[in-house]
XYZ file of C-alpha atoms in Angstrom:
500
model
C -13.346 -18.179 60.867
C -15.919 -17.732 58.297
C -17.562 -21.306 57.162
C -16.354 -21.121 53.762
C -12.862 -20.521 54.961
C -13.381 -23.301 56.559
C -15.093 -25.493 54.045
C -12.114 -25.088 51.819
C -9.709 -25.589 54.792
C -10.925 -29.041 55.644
C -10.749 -29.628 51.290
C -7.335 -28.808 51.488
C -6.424 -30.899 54.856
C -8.213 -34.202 52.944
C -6.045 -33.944 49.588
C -3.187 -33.650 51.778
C -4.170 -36.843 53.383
C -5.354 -38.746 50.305
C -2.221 -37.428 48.361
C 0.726 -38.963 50.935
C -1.724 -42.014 51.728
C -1.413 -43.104 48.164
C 1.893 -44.093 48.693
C 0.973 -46.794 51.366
C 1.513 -50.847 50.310
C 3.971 -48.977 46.990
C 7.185 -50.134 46.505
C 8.425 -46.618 45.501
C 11.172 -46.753 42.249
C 11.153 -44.637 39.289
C 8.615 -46.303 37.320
C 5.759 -46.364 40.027
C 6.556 -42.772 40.577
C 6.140 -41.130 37.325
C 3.631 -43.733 35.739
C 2.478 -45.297 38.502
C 4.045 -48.807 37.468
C 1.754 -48.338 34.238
C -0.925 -50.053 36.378
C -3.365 -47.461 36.037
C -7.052 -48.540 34.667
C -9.521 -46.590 32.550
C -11.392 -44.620 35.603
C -7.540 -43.133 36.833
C -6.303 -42.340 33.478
C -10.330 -40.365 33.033
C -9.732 -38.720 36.285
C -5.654 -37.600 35.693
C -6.757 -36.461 31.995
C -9.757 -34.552 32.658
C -7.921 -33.158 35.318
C -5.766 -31.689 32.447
C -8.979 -30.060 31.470
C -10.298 -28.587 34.391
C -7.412 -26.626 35.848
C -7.801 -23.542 37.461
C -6.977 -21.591 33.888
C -10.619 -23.173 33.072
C -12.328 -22.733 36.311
C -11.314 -18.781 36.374
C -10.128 -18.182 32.113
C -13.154 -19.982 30.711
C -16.056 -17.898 32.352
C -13.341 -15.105 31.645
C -13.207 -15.589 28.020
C -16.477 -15.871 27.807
C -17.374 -12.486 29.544
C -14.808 -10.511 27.816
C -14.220 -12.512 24.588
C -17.842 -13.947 23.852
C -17.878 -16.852 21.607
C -14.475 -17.228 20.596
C -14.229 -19.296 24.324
C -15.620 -22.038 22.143
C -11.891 -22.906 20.993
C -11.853 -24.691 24.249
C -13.550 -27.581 24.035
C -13.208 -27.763 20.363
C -9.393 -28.041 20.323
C -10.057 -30.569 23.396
C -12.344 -32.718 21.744
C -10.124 -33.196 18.460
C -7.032 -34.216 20.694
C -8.949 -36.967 21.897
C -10.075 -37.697 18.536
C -6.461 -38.159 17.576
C -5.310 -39.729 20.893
C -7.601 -42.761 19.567
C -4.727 -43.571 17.073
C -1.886 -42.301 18.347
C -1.866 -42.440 22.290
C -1.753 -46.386 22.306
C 0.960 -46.498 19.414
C 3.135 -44.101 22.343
C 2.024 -46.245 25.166
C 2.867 -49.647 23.419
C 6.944 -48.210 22.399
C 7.231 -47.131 25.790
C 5.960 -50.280 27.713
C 8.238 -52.256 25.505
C 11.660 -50.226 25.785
C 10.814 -48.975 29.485
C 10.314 -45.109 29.086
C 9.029 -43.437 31.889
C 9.239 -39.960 30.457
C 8.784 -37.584 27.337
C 12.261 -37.117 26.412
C 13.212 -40.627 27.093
C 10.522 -41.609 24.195
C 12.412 -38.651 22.107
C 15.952 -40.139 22.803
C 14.882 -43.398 22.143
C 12.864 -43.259 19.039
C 15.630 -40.973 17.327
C 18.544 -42.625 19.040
C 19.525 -39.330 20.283
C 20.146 -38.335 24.043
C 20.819 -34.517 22.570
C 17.069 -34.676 20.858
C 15.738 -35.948 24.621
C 17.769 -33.147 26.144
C 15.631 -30.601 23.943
C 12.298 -32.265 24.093
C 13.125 -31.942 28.021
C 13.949 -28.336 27.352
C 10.844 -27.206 25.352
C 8.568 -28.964 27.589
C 10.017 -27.502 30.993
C 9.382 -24.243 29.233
C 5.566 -25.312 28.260
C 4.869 -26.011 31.977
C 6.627 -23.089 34.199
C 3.911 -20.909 33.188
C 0.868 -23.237 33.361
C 2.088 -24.109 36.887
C 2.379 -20.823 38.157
C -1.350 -19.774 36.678
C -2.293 -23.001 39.156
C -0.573 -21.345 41.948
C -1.775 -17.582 41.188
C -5.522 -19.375 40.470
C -4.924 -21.203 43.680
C -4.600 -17.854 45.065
C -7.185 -15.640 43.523
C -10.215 -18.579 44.351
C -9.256 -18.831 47.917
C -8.632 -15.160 48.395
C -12.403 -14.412 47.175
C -14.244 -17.594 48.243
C -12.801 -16.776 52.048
C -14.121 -13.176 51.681
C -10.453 -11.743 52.037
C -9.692 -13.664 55.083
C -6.742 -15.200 53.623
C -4.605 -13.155 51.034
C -3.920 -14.606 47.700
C -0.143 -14.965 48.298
C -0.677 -16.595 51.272
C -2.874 -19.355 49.707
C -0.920 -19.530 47.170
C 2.501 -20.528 49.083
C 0.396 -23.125 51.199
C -1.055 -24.999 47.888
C 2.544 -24.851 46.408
C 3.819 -26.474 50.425
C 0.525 -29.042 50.171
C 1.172 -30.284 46.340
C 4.684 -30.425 46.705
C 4.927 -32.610 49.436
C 2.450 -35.094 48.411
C 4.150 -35.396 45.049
C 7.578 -35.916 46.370
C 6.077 -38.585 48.956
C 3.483 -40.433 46.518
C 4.225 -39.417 42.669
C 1.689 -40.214 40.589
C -0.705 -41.742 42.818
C -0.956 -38.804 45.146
C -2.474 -37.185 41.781
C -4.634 -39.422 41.320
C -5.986 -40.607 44.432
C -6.799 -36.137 44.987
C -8.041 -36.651 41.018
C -10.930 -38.912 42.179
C -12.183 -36.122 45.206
C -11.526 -33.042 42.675
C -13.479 -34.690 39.627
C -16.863 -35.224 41.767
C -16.397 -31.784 43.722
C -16.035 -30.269 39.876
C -19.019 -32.181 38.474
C -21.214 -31.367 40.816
C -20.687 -27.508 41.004
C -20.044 -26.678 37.510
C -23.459 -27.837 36.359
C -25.299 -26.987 39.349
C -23.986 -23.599 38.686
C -24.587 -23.601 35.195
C -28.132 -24.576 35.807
C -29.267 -23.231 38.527
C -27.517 -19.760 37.371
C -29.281 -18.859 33.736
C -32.494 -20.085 35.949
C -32.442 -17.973 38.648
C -31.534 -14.845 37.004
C -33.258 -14.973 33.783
C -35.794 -18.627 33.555
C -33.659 -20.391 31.881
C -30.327 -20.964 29.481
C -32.298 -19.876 26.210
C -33.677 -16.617 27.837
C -30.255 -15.808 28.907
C -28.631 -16.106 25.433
C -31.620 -13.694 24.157
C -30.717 -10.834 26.590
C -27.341 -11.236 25.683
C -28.290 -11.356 22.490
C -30.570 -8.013 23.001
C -27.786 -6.158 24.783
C -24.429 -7.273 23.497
C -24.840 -9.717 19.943
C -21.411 -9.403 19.476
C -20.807 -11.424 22.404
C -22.199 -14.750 20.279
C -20.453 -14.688 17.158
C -16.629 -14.530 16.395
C -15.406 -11.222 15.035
C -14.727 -10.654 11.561
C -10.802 -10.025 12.679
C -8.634 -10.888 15.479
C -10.549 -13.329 17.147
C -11.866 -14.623 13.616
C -12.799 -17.482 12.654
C -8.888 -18.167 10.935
C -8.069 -17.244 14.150
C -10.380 -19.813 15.655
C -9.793 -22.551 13.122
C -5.989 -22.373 13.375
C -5.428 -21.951 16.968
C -7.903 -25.311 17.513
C -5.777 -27.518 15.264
C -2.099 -25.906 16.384
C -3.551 -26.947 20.501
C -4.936 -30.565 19.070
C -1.605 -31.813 18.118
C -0.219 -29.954 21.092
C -2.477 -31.635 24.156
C -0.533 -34.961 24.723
C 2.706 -33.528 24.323
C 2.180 -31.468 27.420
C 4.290 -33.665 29.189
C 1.842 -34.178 31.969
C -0.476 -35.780 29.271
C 2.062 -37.611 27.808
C 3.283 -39.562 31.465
C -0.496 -39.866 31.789
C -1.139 -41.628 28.676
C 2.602 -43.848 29.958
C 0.476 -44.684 33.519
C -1.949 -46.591 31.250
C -2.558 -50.380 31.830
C -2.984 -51.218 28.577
C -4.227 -49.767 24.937
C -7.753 -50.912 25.839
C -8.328 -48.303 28.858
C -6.549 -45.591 26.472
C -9.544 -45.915 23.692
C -12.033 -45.889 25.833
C -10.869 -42.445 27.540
C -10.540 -41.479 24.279
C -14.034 -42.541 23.606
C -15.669 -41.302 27.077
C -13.501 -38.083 28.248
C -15.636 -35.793 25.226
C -18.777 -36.195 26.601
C -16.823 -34.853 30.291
C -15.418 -31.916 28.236
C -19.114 -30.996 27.812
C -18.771 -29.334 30.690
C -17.011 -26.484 30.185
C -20.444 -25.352 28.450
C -22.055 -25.196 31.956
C -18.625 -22.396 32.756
C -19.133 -20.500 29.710
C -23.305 -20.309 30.670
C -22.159 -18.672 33.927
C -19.872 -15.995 32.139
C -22.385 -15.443 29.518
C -24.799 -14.712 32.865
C -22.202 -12.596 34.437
C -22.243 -10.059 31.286
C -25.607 -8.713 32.347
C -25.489 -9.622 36.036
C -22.287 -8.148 36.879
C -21.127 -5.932 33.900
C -18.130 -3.552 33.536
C -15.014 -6.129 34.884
C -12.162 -4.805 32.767
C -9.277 -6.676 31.347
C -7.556 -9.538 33.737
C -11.168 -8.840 36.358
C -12.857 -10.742 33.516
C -11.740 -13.980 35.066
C -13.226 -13.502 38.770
C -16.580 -12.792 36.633
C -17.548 -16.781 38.052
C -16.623 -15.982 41.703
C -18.068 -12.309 41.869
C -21.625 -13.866 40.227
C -21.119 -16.827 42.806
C -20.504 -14.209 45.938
C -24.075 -11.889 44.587
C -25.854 -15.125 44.336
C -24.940 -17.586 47.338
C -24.615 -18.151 51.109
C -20.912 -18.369 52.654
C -21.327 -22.302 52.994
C -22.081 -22.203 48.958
C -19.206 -20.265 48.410
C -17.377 -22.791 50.419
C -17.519 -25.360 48.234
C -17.051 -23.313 45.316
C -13.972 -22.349 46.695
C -12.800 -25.998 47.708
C -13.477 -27.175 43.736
C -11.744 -24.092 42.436
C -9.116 -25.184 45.004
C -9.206 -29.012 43.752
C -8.391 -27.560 40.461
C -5.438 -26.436 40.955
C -4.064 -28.662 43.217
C -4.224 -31.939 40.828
C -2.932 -30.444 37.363
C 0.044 -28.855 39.451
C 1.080 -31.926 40.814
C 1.099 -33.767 37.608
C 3.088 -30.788 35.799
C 5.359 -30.804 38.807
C 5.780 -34.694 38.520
C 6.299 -34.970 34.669
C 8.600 -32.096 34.620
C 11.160 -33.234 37.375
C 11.406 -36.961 35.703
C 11.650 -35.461 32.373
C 14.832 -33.579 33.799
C 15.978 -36.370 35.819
C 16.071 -38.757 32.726
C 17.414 -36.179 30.341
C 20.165 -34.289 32.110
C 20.985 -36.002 35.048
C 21.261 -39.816 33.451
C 23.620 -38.019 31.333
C 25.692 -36.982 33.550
C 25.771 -39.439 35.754
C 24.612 -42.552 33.455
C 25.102 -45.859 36.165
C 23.148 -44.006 38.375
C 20.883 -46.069 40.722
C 16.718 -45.937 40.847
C 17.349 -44.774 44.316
C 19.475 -41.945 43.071
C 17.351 -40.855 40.341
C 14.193 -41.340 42.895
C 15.910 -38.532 44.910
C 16.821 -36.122 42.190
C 13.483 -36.272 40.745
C 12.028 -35.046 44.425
C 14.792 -32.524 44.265
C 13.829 -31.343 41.018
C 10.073 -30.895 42.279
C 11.165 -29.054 44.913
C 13.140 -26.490 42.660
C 10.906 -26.322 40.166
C 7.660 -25.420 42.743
C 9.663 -22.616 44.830
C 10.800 -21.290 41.321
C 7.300 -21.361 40.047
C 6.363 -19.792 43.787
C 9.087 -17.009 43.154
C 7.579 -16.081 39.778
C 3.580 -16.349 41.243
C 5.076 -13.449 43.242
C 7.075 -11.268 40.472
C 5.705 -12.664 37.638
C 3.811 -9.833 35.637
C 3.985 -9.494 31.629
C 6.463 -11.797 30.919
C 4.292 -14.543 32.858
C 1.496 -13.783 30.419
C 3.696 -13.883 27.305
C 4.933 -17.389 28.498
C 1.562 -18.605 28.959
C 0.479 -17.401 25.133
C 3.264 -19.055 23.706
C 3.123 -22.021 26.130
C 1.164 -24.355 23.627
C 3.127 -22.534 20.205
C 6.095 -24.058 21.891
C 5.247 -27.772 22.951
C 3.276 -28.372 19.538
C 6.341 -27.851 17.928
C 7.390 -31.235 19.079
C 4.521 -33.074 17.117
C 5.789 -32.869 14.103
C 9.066 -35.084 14.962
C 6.917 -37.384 17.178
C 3.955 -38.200 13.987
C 6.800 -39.260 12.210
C 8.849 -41.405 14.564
C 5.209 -43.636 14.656
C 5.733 -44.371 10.950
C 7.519 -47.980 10.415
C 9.701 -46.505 8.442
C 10.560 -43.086 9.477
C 12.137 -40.709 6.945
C 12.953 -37.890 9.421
C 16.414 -38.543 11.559
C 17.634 -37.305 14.628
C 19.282 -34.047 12.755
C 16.231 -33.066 11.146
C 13.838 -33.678 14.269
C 16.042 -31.282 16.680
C 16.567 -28.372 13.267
C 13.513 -28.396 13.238
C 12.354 -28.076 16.690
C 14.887 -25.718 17.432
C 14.161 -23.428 14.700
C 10.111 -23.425 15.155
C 10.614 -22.643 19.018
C 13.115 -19.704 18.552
C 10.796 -18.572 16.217
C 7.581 -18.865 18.213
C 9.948 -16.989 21.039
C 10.896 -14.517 18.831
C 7.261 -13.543 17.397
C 5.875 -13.508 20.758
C 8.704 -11.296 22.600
C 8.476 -9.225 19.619
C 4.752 -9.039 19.532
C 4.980 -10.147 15.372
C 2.077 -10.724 13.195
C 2.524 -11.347 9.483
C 0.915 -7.856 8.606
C 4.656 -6.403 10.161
C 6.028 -7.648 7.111
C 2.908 -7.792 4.868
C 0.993 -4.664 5.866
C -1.625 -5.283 3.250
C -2.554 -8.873 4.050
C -5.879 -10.106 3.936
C -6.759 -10.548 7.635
C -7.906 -13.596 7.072
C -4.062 -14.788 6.089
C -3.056 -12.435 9.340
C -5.065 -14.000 12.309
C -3.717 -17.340 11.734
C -1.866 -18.282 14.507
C 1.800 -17.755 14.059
C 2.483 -21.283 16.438
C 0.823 -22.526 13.752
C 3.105 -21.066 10.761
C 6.159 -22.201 12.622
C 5.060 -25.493 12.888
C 4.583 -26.102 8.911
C 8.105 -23.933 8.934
C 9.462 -26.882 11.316
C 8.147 -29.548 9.567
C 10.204 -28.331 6.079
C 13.100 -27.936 8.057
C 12.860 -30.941 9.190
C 12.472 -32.872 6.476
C 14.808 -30.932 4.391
C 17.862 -31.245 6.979
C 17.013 -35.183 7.170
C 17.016 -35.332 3.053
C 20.662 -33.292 3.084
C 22.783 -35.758 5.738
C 21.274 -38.881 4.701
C 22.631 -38.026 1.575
C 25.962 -36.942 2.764
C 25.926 -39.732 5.317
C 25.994 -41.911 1.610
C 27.994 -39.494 0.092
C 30.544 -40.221 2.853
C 29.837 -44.120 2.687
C 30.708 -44.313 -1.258
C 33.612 -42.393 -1.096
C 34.855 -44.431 1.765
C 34.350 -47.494 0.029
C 35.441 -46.287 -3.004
C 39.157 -45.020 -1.038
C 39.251 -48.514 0.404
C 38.607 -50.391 -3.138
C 41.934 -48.608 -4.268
C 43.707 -49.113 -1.186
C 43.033 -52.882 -1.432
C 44.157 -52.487 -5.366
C 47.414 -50.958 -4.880
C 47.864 -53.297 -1.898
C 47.161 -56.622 -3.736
């Protein structure tokens, strides 16, 4: 056994260990499961959100983007830091309607706000459907990191089905707190790598972070500006505000922002957690590095551009702990996802059909759920091929689509009901499924549209699409819901007439 393989084994054997040892001196019910009996104080709700951020999809896709796609990996952190911007206002306005109705989940705040267990039913729908995908890029990640960073002593598959066995069992035995008890080990690991590496990198190979940027500059200066289309900057400006609005309603941010103590410790994450996102800079520096260093990765390669730099540059016990923070990575965001998604389903469809059920009974479902929804997510780490990658493009189109219904539901006097909120959702989410299956841009129809009309992103269309259904569907039955009033007082006036 090499000592990286080894490094990361004893990684993995720890967040086992911290993940069911959470559970100890918990009363285990619903509400300390998913949100942790909302007794969760600033430094957890830092460490469970940034882990949101730093998922393997950024460890591996953010030095990728930035190696194949240059600059336009700058929608990253910009889209991240807005969220938070907006999570200032709106995170503690959530957090306060759920504390005082008891909701423990996304579509439970859905079916309450619009008096509507149907409308919780979709939300529960749409965001099952946002998740699949980002869990099984943690499990592939999983896979590719520990596959590399063990020099091919362990397969990929093989990693990957012993992450899926080590995060599902810790979530079914200690919810939330497994999460965030692994959060706290994953969060230093990733601090200390990522900007050791993107220091020491750019230093080592080229004297420092400026001199790197001018070689790039010198052999590739398309690599630091957007391009004029595609990846413009409509493209870029449209795509960051369309995955703002989208961030909490993942609905592992959302039962994060539930686990909250109080509004206090929700500002100041919102305050605190962009100066963290900073950090992805130090993962773009090290694709930026790999471009000259270790040129000609083609397509999907791109992403192991980090790894294969880390491998040319490193001794196995570096590589190690590369490997064990790459690990980390996955292992927290997947069982969050895995959480929120199995109480989302457990409060949606199974309180509905069996509606006295007891905490104990939903407790058991919600494990049960976790447990399908990882070996499905396992299945399709193994088969999943262009369909996976579809899912994952469309993954945010689809979840934002529910922000539209939620902005309005914070208003004291909402104007949208429960008809208009699920037209509209529906419609914007078959059309962001059809566009994407269909591979649809607005020049198919408009062939001589400016491209700066054509690289807007089409989540983004369907959401100002959903919002005019909405509102138009709500403006028709309210007024034949008083349409229907009148004429029934109107029948009962001449009843009582012909009567008297």
């Amino acid at each position: 056994m090499n000592s990286a393989l080894l490094i990361i084994l004893l990684f993995l054997l720890f967040s086992l260990y911290l993940g069911i040892r959470a559970k100890r001196g918990k009363d285990m019910n619903m509400e300390q499961f998913a949100v942790g009996g909302r007794g969760f104080g600033t430094l957890f709700i830092f460490l469970l959100i940034a882990g949101e951020v730093y998922t393997t999809f950024t460890f591996l896709g953010g030095s990728g983007w930035a190696y194949s796609k240059g600059a336009a990996a700058y929608y990253v952190p910009a889209y991240i830091f807005l969220a938070y911007v907006l999570s200032y206002w709106l995170a503690p306005k959530v957090w306060r309607y759920a504390k005082d109705h008891n909701i423990i989940s996304q579509p439970d705040f859905f079916a309450s706000k619009y008096n509507s267990r149907g409308l919780g039913i979709i939300v529960a729908i749409v965001g099952s459907m946002a998740l699949v995908p980002y869990i099984v890029i943690q499990f592939k990640g999983l896979g590719i990191i520990v596959g590399e960073a063990s020099y091919g002593a362990i397969p990929p598959l093989t990693a990957s089905i012993i992450g899926a066995a080590v995060v599902t069992i810790y979530v079914m035995v200690s919810g939330i707190h497994g999460s965030a008890w692994t959060a706290l080990i994953k969060d230093f690991m990733i601090l200390a790598i990522v900007i050791f590496l993107g220091i020491y990198i750019p230093f080592h190979y080229f004297g420092g972070i400026q001199p790197m940027f001018e070689n790039v500059q010198a052999v590739k200066p398309e690599m630091l500006t957007l391009s004029a289309e595609g990846l413009s900057p409509a493209w870029f400006i449209s795509t960051v505000l369309l995955n703002a609005l989208g961030f909490y309603l993942l609905p592992n941010s959302f039962v994060v922002v539930l686990s909250a103590n109080g509004e206090k410790s929700i500002r100041k994450n919102a305050i605190t957690l962009p100066l963290y996102t900073l950090l992805l800079l130090f993962v773009f520096f090290i694709g930026f590095a790999a471009v000259l260093k270790i040129p000609g990765l083609q397509g999907a390669d791109g992403d192991l551009s980090l790894l294969r730099l880390a491998i040319q540059t490193f001794d196995p016990w570096m590589i190690g702990l590369i490997g064990a923070a790459g690990l980390l990575t996955a292992l927290v965001p997947a069982s969050v996802m895995l959480m929120a998604a199995s109480v989302g389903l457990t409060k949606s469809f199974y309180k509905v059909l069996v509606p006295h059920a007891t905490e104990k009974q939903q407790l058991n479902v919600s494990k049960l759920f976790i447990l399908l929804i990882s070996s499905a997510a396992l299945v399709l780490t193994v088969t999943g091929g262009e369909a996976l990658a579809m899912l994952n493009i469309m993954s945010y189109s689809l979840v934002t689509q529910l922000a539209p219904s939620l902005f309005f539901s914070l208003f004291n006097k909402n104007t949208v009901n429960k008809y208009g909120a699920g037209a509209g959702i529906i419609v914007s989410v078959l059309l962001v499924l059809y566009v994407t299956i269909k591979e649809i841009k607005i020049s198919t129809f408009l062939p001589d549209v400016p491209h700066v009309i054509n690289d807007i992103s089409l989540g983004f269309i369907a959401l100002i699409i959903n919002v005019i259904v909405m509102l138009v569907v709500s403006f028709i039955t309210r007024a034949m819901a008083v349409n229907s009033t009148s004429l029934e007082n109107v029948e009962n006036s001449s009843f009582l007439k012909r009567e008297g």
